[in-house]
mmCIF file with all atom_site columns, C-alpha atoms in Angstrom:
data_model
loop_
_atom_site.group_PDB
_atom_site.id
_atom_site.type_symbol
_atom_site.label_atom_id
_atom_site.label_alt_id
_atom_site.label_comp_id
_atom_site.label_asym_id
_atom_site.label_entity_id
_atom_site.label_seq_id
_atom_site.pdbx_PDB_ins_code
_atom_site.Cartn_x
_atom_site.Cartn_y
_atom_site.Cartn_z
_atom_site.occupancy
_atom_site.B_iso_or_equiv
_atom_site.pdbx_formal_charge
_atom_site.auth_seq_id
_atom_site.auth_comp_id
_atom_site.auth_asym_id
_atom_site.auth_atom_id
_atom_site.pdbx_PDB_model_num
ATOM 1   C CA . MET D 1 1   ? -65.645 -65.805 -5.220  1.00 54.00 ? 1   MET D CA 1
ATOM 2   C CA . GLY D 1 2   ? -64.095 -66.243 -1.786  1.00 68.00 ? 2   GLY D CA 1
ATOM 3   C CA . ASN D 1 3   ? -64.375 -63.730 0.917   1.00 92.00 ? 3   ASN D CA 1
ATOM 4   C CA . ALA D 1 4   ? -60.977 -62.243 0.643   1.00 96.00 ? 4   ALA D CA 1
ATOM 5   C CA . TYR D 1 5   ? -58.624 -60.519 -1.853  1.00 97.00 ? 5   TYR D CA 1
ATOM 6   C CA . GLY D 1 6   ? -54.745 -60.799 -1.648  1.00 97.00 ? 6   GLY D CA 1
ATOM 7   C CA . PHE D 1 7   ? -52.579 -58.291 -3.378  1.00 96.00 ? 7   PHE D CA 1
ATOM 8   C CA . ILE D 1 8   ? -48.984 -58.451 -4.465  1.00 96.00 ? 8   ILE D CA 1
ATOM 9   C CA . GLU D 1 9   ? -47.148 -55.767 -6.336  1.00 96.00 ? 9   GLU D CA 1
ATOM 10  C CA . ILE D 1 10  ? -43.927 -56.840 -7.728  1.00 95.00 ? 10  ILE D CA 1
ATOM 11  C CA . THR D 1 11  ? -41.344 -55.682 -10.457 1.00 94.00 ? 11  THR D CA 1
ATOM 12  C CA . GLY D 1 12  ? -41.402 -57.640 -13.720 1.00 92.00 ? 12  GLY D CA 1
ATOM 13  C CA . VAL D 1 13  ? -43.745 -59.995 -15.465 1.00 90.00 ? 13  VAL D CA 1
ATOM 14  C CA . VAL D 1 14  ? -41.508 -63.043 -14.831 1.00 93.00 ? 14  VAL D CA 1
ATOM 15  C CA . ALA D 1 15  ? -41.360 -62.441 -11.173 1.00 95.00 ? 15  ALA D CA 1
ATOM 16  C CA . ALA D 1 16  ? -45.090 -61.929 -11.204 1.00 94.00 ? 16  ALA D CA 1
ATOM 17  C CA . MET D 1 17  ? -45.855 -65.216 -12.892 1.00 95.00 ? 17  MET D CA 1
ATOM 18  C CA . ASP D 1 18  ? -43.321 -66.821 -10.355 1.00 96.00 ? 18  ASP D CA 1
ATOM 19  C CA . ALA D 1 19  ? -45.109 -65.297 -7.452  1.00 97.00 ? 19  ALA D CA 1
ATOM 20  C CA . LEU D 1 20  ? -48.618 -66.214 -8.752  1.00 96.00 ? 20  LEU D CA 1
ATOM 21  C CA . ASP D 1 21  ? -47.421 -69.831 -9.223  1.00 96.00 ? 21  ASP D CA 1
ATOM 22  C CA . ILE D 1 22  ? -46.195 -69.876 -5.611  1.00 97.00 ? 22  ILE D CA 1
ATOM 23  C CA . MET D 1 23  ? -49.548 -68.325 -4.547  1.00 97.00 ? 23  MET D CA 1
ATOM 24  C CA . CYS D 1 24  ? -51.806 -70.766 -6.335  1.00 96.00 ? 24  CYS D CA 1
ATOM 25  C CA . LYS D 1 25  ? -49.771 -73.783 -5.030  1.00 96.00 ? 25  LYS D CA 1
ATOM 26  C CA . ALA D 1 26  ? -49.524 -72.729 -1.641  1.00 96.00 ? 26  ALA D CA 1
ATOM 27  C CA . ALA D 1 27  ? -53.289 -72.407 -0.978  1.00 96.00 ? 27  ALA D CA 1
ATOM 28  C CA . ASP D 1 28  ? -56.701 -72.645 -2.522  1.00 96.00 ? 28  ASP D CA 1
ATOM 29  C CA . VAL D 1 29  ? -56.745 -69.296 -4.231  1.00 97.00 ? 29  VAL D CA 1
ATOM 30  C CA . THR D 1 30  ? -57.502 -68.267 -7.821  1.00 95.00 ? 30  THR D CA 1
ATOM 31  C CA . LEU D 1 31  ? -56.297 -65.306 -9.815  1.00 95.00 ? 31  LEU D CA 1
ATOM 32  C CA . ALA D 1 32  ? -58.969 -62.599 -9.802  1.00 93.00 ? 32  ALA D CA 1
ATOM 33  C CA . THR D 1 33  ? -57.140 -60.206 -11.912 1.00 92.00 ? 33  THR D CA 1
ATOM 34  C CA . TRP D 1 34  ? -53.725 -58.641 -12.695 1.00 91.00 ? 34  TRP D CA 1
ATOM 35  C CA . GLU D 1 35  ? -52.704 -55.128 -13.883 1.00 89.00 ? 35  GLU D CA 1
ATOM 36  C CA . ARG D 1 36  ? -49.408 -54.077 -15.591 1.00 85.00 ? 36  ARG D CA 1
ATOM 37  C CA . LYS D 1 37  ? -48.049 -50.610 -15.200 1.00 82.00 ? 37  LYS D CA 1
ATOM 38  C CA . LEU D 1 38  ? -44.980 -49.001 -16.476 1.00 76.00 ? 38  LEU D CA 1
ATOM 39  C CA . GLY D 1 39  ? -44.881 -51.246 -19.519 1.00 67.00 ? 39  GLY D CA 1
ATOM 40  C CA . GLY D 1 40  ? -44.996 -54.430 -17.340 1.00 65.00 ? 40  GLY D CA 1
ATOM 41  C CA . ARG D 1 41  ? -42.138 -53.339 -15.046 1.00 83.00 ? 41  ARG D CA 1
ATOM 42  C CA . LEU D 1 42  ? -44.688 -53.150 -12.187 1.00 90.00 ? 42  LEU D CA 1
ATOM 43  C CA . VAL D 1 43  ? -47.292 -55.973 -11.962 1.00 93.00 ? 43  VAL D CA 1
ATOM 44  C CA . THR D 1 44  ? -50.076 -56.189 -9.425  1.00 94.00 ? 44  THR D CA 1
ATOM 45  C CA . LEU D 1 45  ? -51.581 -59.622 -8.890  1.00 96.00 ? 45  LEU D CA 1
ATOM 46  C CA . VAL D 1 46  ? -54.919 -60.087 -7.186  1.00 96.00 ? 46  VAL D CA 1
ATOM 47  C CA . VAL D 1 47  ? -55.988 -63.495 -5.897  1.00 96.00 ? 47  VAL D CA 1
ATOM 48  C CA . GLU D 1 48  ? -59.173 -64.450 -4.155  1.00 96.00 ? 48  GLU D CA 1
ATOM 49  C CA . GLY D 1 49  ? -60.264 -67.168 -1.842  1.00 96.00 ? 49  GLY D CA 1
ATOM 50  C CA . GLU D 1 50  ? -61.113 -67.798 1.824   1.00 96.00 ? 50  GLU D CA 1
ATOM 51  C CA . VAL D 1 51  ? -59.302 -65.424 4.217   1.00 96.00 ? 51  VAL D CA 1
ATOM 52  C CA . GLU D 1 52  ? -56.825 -68.034 5.609   1.00 96.00 ? 52  GLU D CA 1
ATOM 53  C CA . ALA D 1 53  ? -55.825 -69.407 2.175   1.00 97.00 ? 53  ALA D CA 1
ATOM 54  C CA . VAL D 1 54  ? -55.338 -65.810 0.814   1.00 97.00 ? 54  VAL D CA 1
ATOM 55  C CA . ARG D 1 55  ? -53.014 -64.997 3.713   1.00 97.00 ? 55  ARG D CA 1
ATOM 56  C CA . GLN D 1 56  ? -50.983 -68.180 3.280   1.00 97.00 ? 56  GLN D CA 1
ATOM 57  C CA . SER D 1 57  ? -50.717 -67.491 -0.342  1.00 97.00 ? 57  SER D CA 1
ATOM 58  C CA . VAL D 1 58  ? -49.516 -63.889 -0.017  1.00 97.00 ? 58  VAL D CA 1
ATOM 59  C CA . GLU D 1 59  ? -47.227 -64.899 2.729   1.00 97.00 ? 59  GLU D CA 1
ATOM 60  C CA . ALA D 1 60  ? -45.584 -67.782 0.722   1.00 97.00 ? 60  ALA D CA 1
ATOM 61  C CA . ALA D 1 61  ? -45.037 -65.510 -2.304  1.00 97.00 ? 61  ALA D CA 1
ATOM 62  C CA . ALA D 1 62  ? -43.674 -62.755 -0.262  1.00 96.00 ? 62  ALA D CA 1
ATOM 63  C CA . ALA D 1 63  ? -41.035 -65.148 1.163   1.00 96.00 ? 63  ALA D CA 1
ATOM 64  C CA . ASN D 1 64  ? -40.262 -67.209 -1.963  1.00 96.00 ? 64  ASN D CA 1
ATOM 65  C CA . ALA D 1 65  ? -40.805 -65.221 -4.993  1.00 95.00 ? 65  ALA D CA 1
ATOM 66  C CA . LEU D 1 66  ? -37.853 -64.364 -7.445  1.00 94.00 ? 66  LEU D CA 1
ATOM 67  C CA . LYS D 1 67  ? -38.059 -60.831 -6.310  1.00 94.00 ? 67  LYS D CA 1
ATOM 68  C CA . ARG D 1 68  ? -39.116 -59.257 -3.036  1.00 95.00 ? 68  ARG D CA 1
ATOM 69  C CA . PRO D 1 69  ? -42.538 -57.804 -3.618  1.00 95.00 ? 69  PRO D CA 1
ATOM 70  C CA . VAL D 1 70  ? -42.759 -53.944 -3.735  1.00 95.00 ? 70  VAL D CA 1
ATOM 71  C CA . SER D 1 71  ? -45.917 -54.212 -1.451  1.00 95.00 ? 71  SER D CA 1
ATOM 72  C CA . THR D 1 72  ? -48.585 -56.735 -0.410  1.00 96.00 ? 72  THR D CA 1
ATOM 73  C CA . GLY D 1 73  ? -52.013 -56.592 1.037   1.00 96.00 ? 73  GLY D CA 1
ATOM 74  C CA . ILE D 1 74  ? -54.853 -58.866 2.278   1.00 97.00 ? 74  ILE D CA 1
ATOM 75  C CA . LEU D 1 75  ? -58.433 -57.540 2.202   1.00 96.00 ? 75  LEU D CA 1
ATOM 76  C CA . PRO D 1 76  ? -60.864 -59.912 4.222   1.00 96.00 ? 76  PRO D CA 1
ATOM 77  C CA . ASN D 1 77  ? -64.456 -59.031 3.375   1.00 94.00 ? 77  ASN D CA 1
ATOM 78  C CA . PRO D 1 78  ? -63.765 -56.439 0.822   1.00 94.00 ? 78  PRO D CA 1
ATOM 79  C CA . HIS D 1 79  ? -66.044 -53.290 0.423   1.00 93.00 ? 79  HIS D CA 1
ATOM 80  C CA . PRO D 1 80  ? -68.357 -53.609 -2.530  1.00 92.00 ? 80  PRO D CA 1
ATOM 81  C CA . GLU D 1 81  ? -66.410 -50.623 -4.237  1.00 92.00 ? 81  GLU D CA 1
ATOM 82  C CA . ILE D 1 82  ? -63.385 -52.831 -4.038  1.00 91.00 ? 82  ILE D CA 1
ATOM 83  C CA . ILE D 1 83  ? -65.155 -55.872 -5.514  1.00 91.00 ? 83  ILE D CA 1
ATOM 84  C CA . ARG D 1 84  ? -66.343 -53.471 -8.292  1.00 92.00 ? 84  ARG D CA 1
ATOM 85  C CA . MET D 1 85  ? -62.955 -52.255 -9.086  1.00 91.00 ? 85  MET D CA 1
ATOM 86  C CA . VAL D 1 86  ? -61.530 -55.877 -9.092  1.00 91.00 ? 86  VAL D CA 1
ATOM 87  C CA . GLU D 1 87  ? -64.442 -56.991 -11.373 1.00 90.00 ? 87  GLU D CA 1
ATOM 88  C CA . LEU D 1 88  ? -63.602 -54.031 -13.828 1.00 88.00 ? 88  LEU D CA 1
ATOM 89  C CA . SER D 1 89  ? -60.021 -54.913 -13.986 1.00 87.00 ? 89  SER D CA 1
ATOM 90  C CA . ALA D 1 90  ? -60.878 -58.688 -14.542 1.00 88.00 ? 90  ALA D CA 1
ATOM 91  C CA . SER D 1 91  ? -63.370 -57.828 -17.352 1.00 85.00 ? 91  SER D CA 1
ATOM 92  C CA . ARG D 1 92  ? -60.404 -56.117 -19.173 1.00 78.00 ? 92  ARG D CA 1
ATOM 93  C CA . PHE D 1 93  ? -57.949 -59.038 -18.781 1.00 66.00 ? 93  PHE D CA 1
ATOM 94  C CA . LYS D 1 94  ? -60.501 -61.809 -19.241 1.00 67.00 ? 94  LYS D CA 1
ATOM 95  C CA . GLY D 1 95  ? -62.379 -60.141 -22.292 1.00 65.00 ? 95  GLY D CA 1
ATOM 96  C CA . LYS D 1 96  ? -65.635 -60.198 -20.556 1.00 55.00 ? 96  LYS D CA 1
ATOM 97  C CA . PRO D 1 97  ? -68.106 -57.329 -20.673 1.00 55.00 ? 97  PRO D CA 1
ATOM 98  C CA . GLU D 1 98  ? -67.599 -54.735 -18.092 1.00 53.00 ? 98  GLU D CA 1
ATOM 99  C CA . PRO D 1 99  ? -69.908 -54.647 -15.067 1.00 52.00 ? 99  PRO D CA 1
ATOM 100 C CA . SER D 1 100 ? -72.580 -52.146 -15.781 1.00 53.00 ? 100 SER D CA 1
ATOM 101 C CA . SER D 1 101 ? -71.741 -48.841 -14.190 1.00 50.00 ? 101 SER D CA 1
ATOM 102 C CA . LYS D 1 102 ? -72.338 -45.183 -15.187 1.00 48.00 ? 102 LYS D CA 1
ATOM 103 C CA . SER D 1 103 ? -69.367 -43.862 -13.093 1.00 47.00 ? 103 SER D CA 1
ATOM 104 C CA . ARG D 1 104 ? -65.757 -43.776 -14.310 1.00 48.00 ? 104 ARG D CA 1
ATOM 105 C CA . LEU D 1 105 ? -63.134 -45.183 -12.016 1.00 49.00 ? 105 LEU D CA 1
ATOM 106 C CA . LEU D 1 106 ? -59.863 -43.660 -11.229 1.00 45.00 ? 106 LEU D CA 1
ATOM 107 C CA . GLY D 1 107 ? -57.271 -45.064 -13.497 1.00 48.00 ? 107 GLY D CA 1
ATOM 108 C CA . GLU D 1 108 ? -59.782 -46.480 -16.020 1.00 51.00 ? 108 GLU D CA 1
ATOM 109 C CA . ASP D 1 109 ? -58.941 -46.076 -19.709 1.00 50.00 ? 109 ASP D CA 1
ATOM 110 C CA . PRO D 1 110 ? -60.373 -42.896 -21.297 1.00 50.00 ? 110 PRO D CA 1
ATOM 111 C CA . PRO D 1 111 ? -63.376 -43.362 -23.571 1.00 53.00 ? 111 PRO D CA 1
ATOM 112 C CA . ASP D 1 112 ? -61.377 -42.940 -26.770 1.00 54.00 ? 112 ASP D CA 1
ATOM 113 C CA . PHE D 1 113 ? -58.860 -45.532 -25.860 1.00 53.00 ? 113 PHE D CA 1
ATOM 114 C CA . VAL D 1 114 ? -58.611 -48.420 -28.487 1.00 58.00 ? 114 VAL D CA 1
ATOM 115 C CA . PRO D 1 115 ? -56.687 -51.514 -27.446 1.00 59.00 ? 115 PRO D CA 1
ATOM 116 C CA . LYS D 1 116 ? -53.904 -52.516 -29.711 1.00 59.00 ? 116 LYS D CA 1
ATOM 117 C CA . GLU D 1 117 ? -55.818 -55.741 -30.768 1.00 60.00 ? 117 GLU D CA 1
ATOM 118 C CA . GLU D 1 118 ? -58.843 -53.702 -31.891 1.00 58.00 ? 118 GLU D CA 1
ATOM 119 C CA . LYS D 1 119 ? -56.540 -51.260 -33.836 1.00 54.00 ? 119 LYS D CA 1
ATOM 120 C CA . GLN D 1 120 ? -55.101 -54.204 -35.634 1.00 57.00 ? 120 GLN D CA 1
ATOM 121 C CA . THR D 1 121 ? -58.598 -55.448 -36.601 1.00 56.00 ? 121 THR D CA 1
ATOM 122 C CA . ILE D 1 122 ? -59.697 -51.901 -37.684 1.00 58.00 ? 122 ILE D CA 1
ATOM 123 C CA . ASN D 1 123 ? -56.672 -51.453 -39.885 1.00 57.00 ? 123 ASN D CA 1
ATOM 124 C CA . LYS D 1 124 ? -57.256 -54.908 -41.531 1.00 59.00 ? 124 LYS D CA 1
ATOM 125 C CA . GLU D 1 125 ? -60.830 -54.057 -42.508 1.00 60.00 ? 125 GLU D CA 1
ATOM 126 C CA . GLU D 1 126 ? -59.719 -50.807 -44.159 1.00 57.00 ? 126 GLU D CA 1
#
């Protein structure tokens, strides 16, 4: 991991993919995680890298993306709680086991939530 996170919140998955492409080509950053809200109408991208690379990537995407971002942010040297939130989000989208934690995070899926993919697997087994 680098020592900074860059955030872009943008409307639409296509615009988000365009923004991510711009970010990754503009500087040496990698996608840490992404979140879709409102059925994909609002997408938050989180990239990581060195502070200046993150700054360049966020600025490039904000200036050149298909749509104007709803908001942007750069967190140099993020607090450990921010790192934990990003890791939790990444564990969901990358299919990795969640970081060990006994506390629930705001916005986390409820314990009885079953992702669509698992529901399909369960239905096939029955």
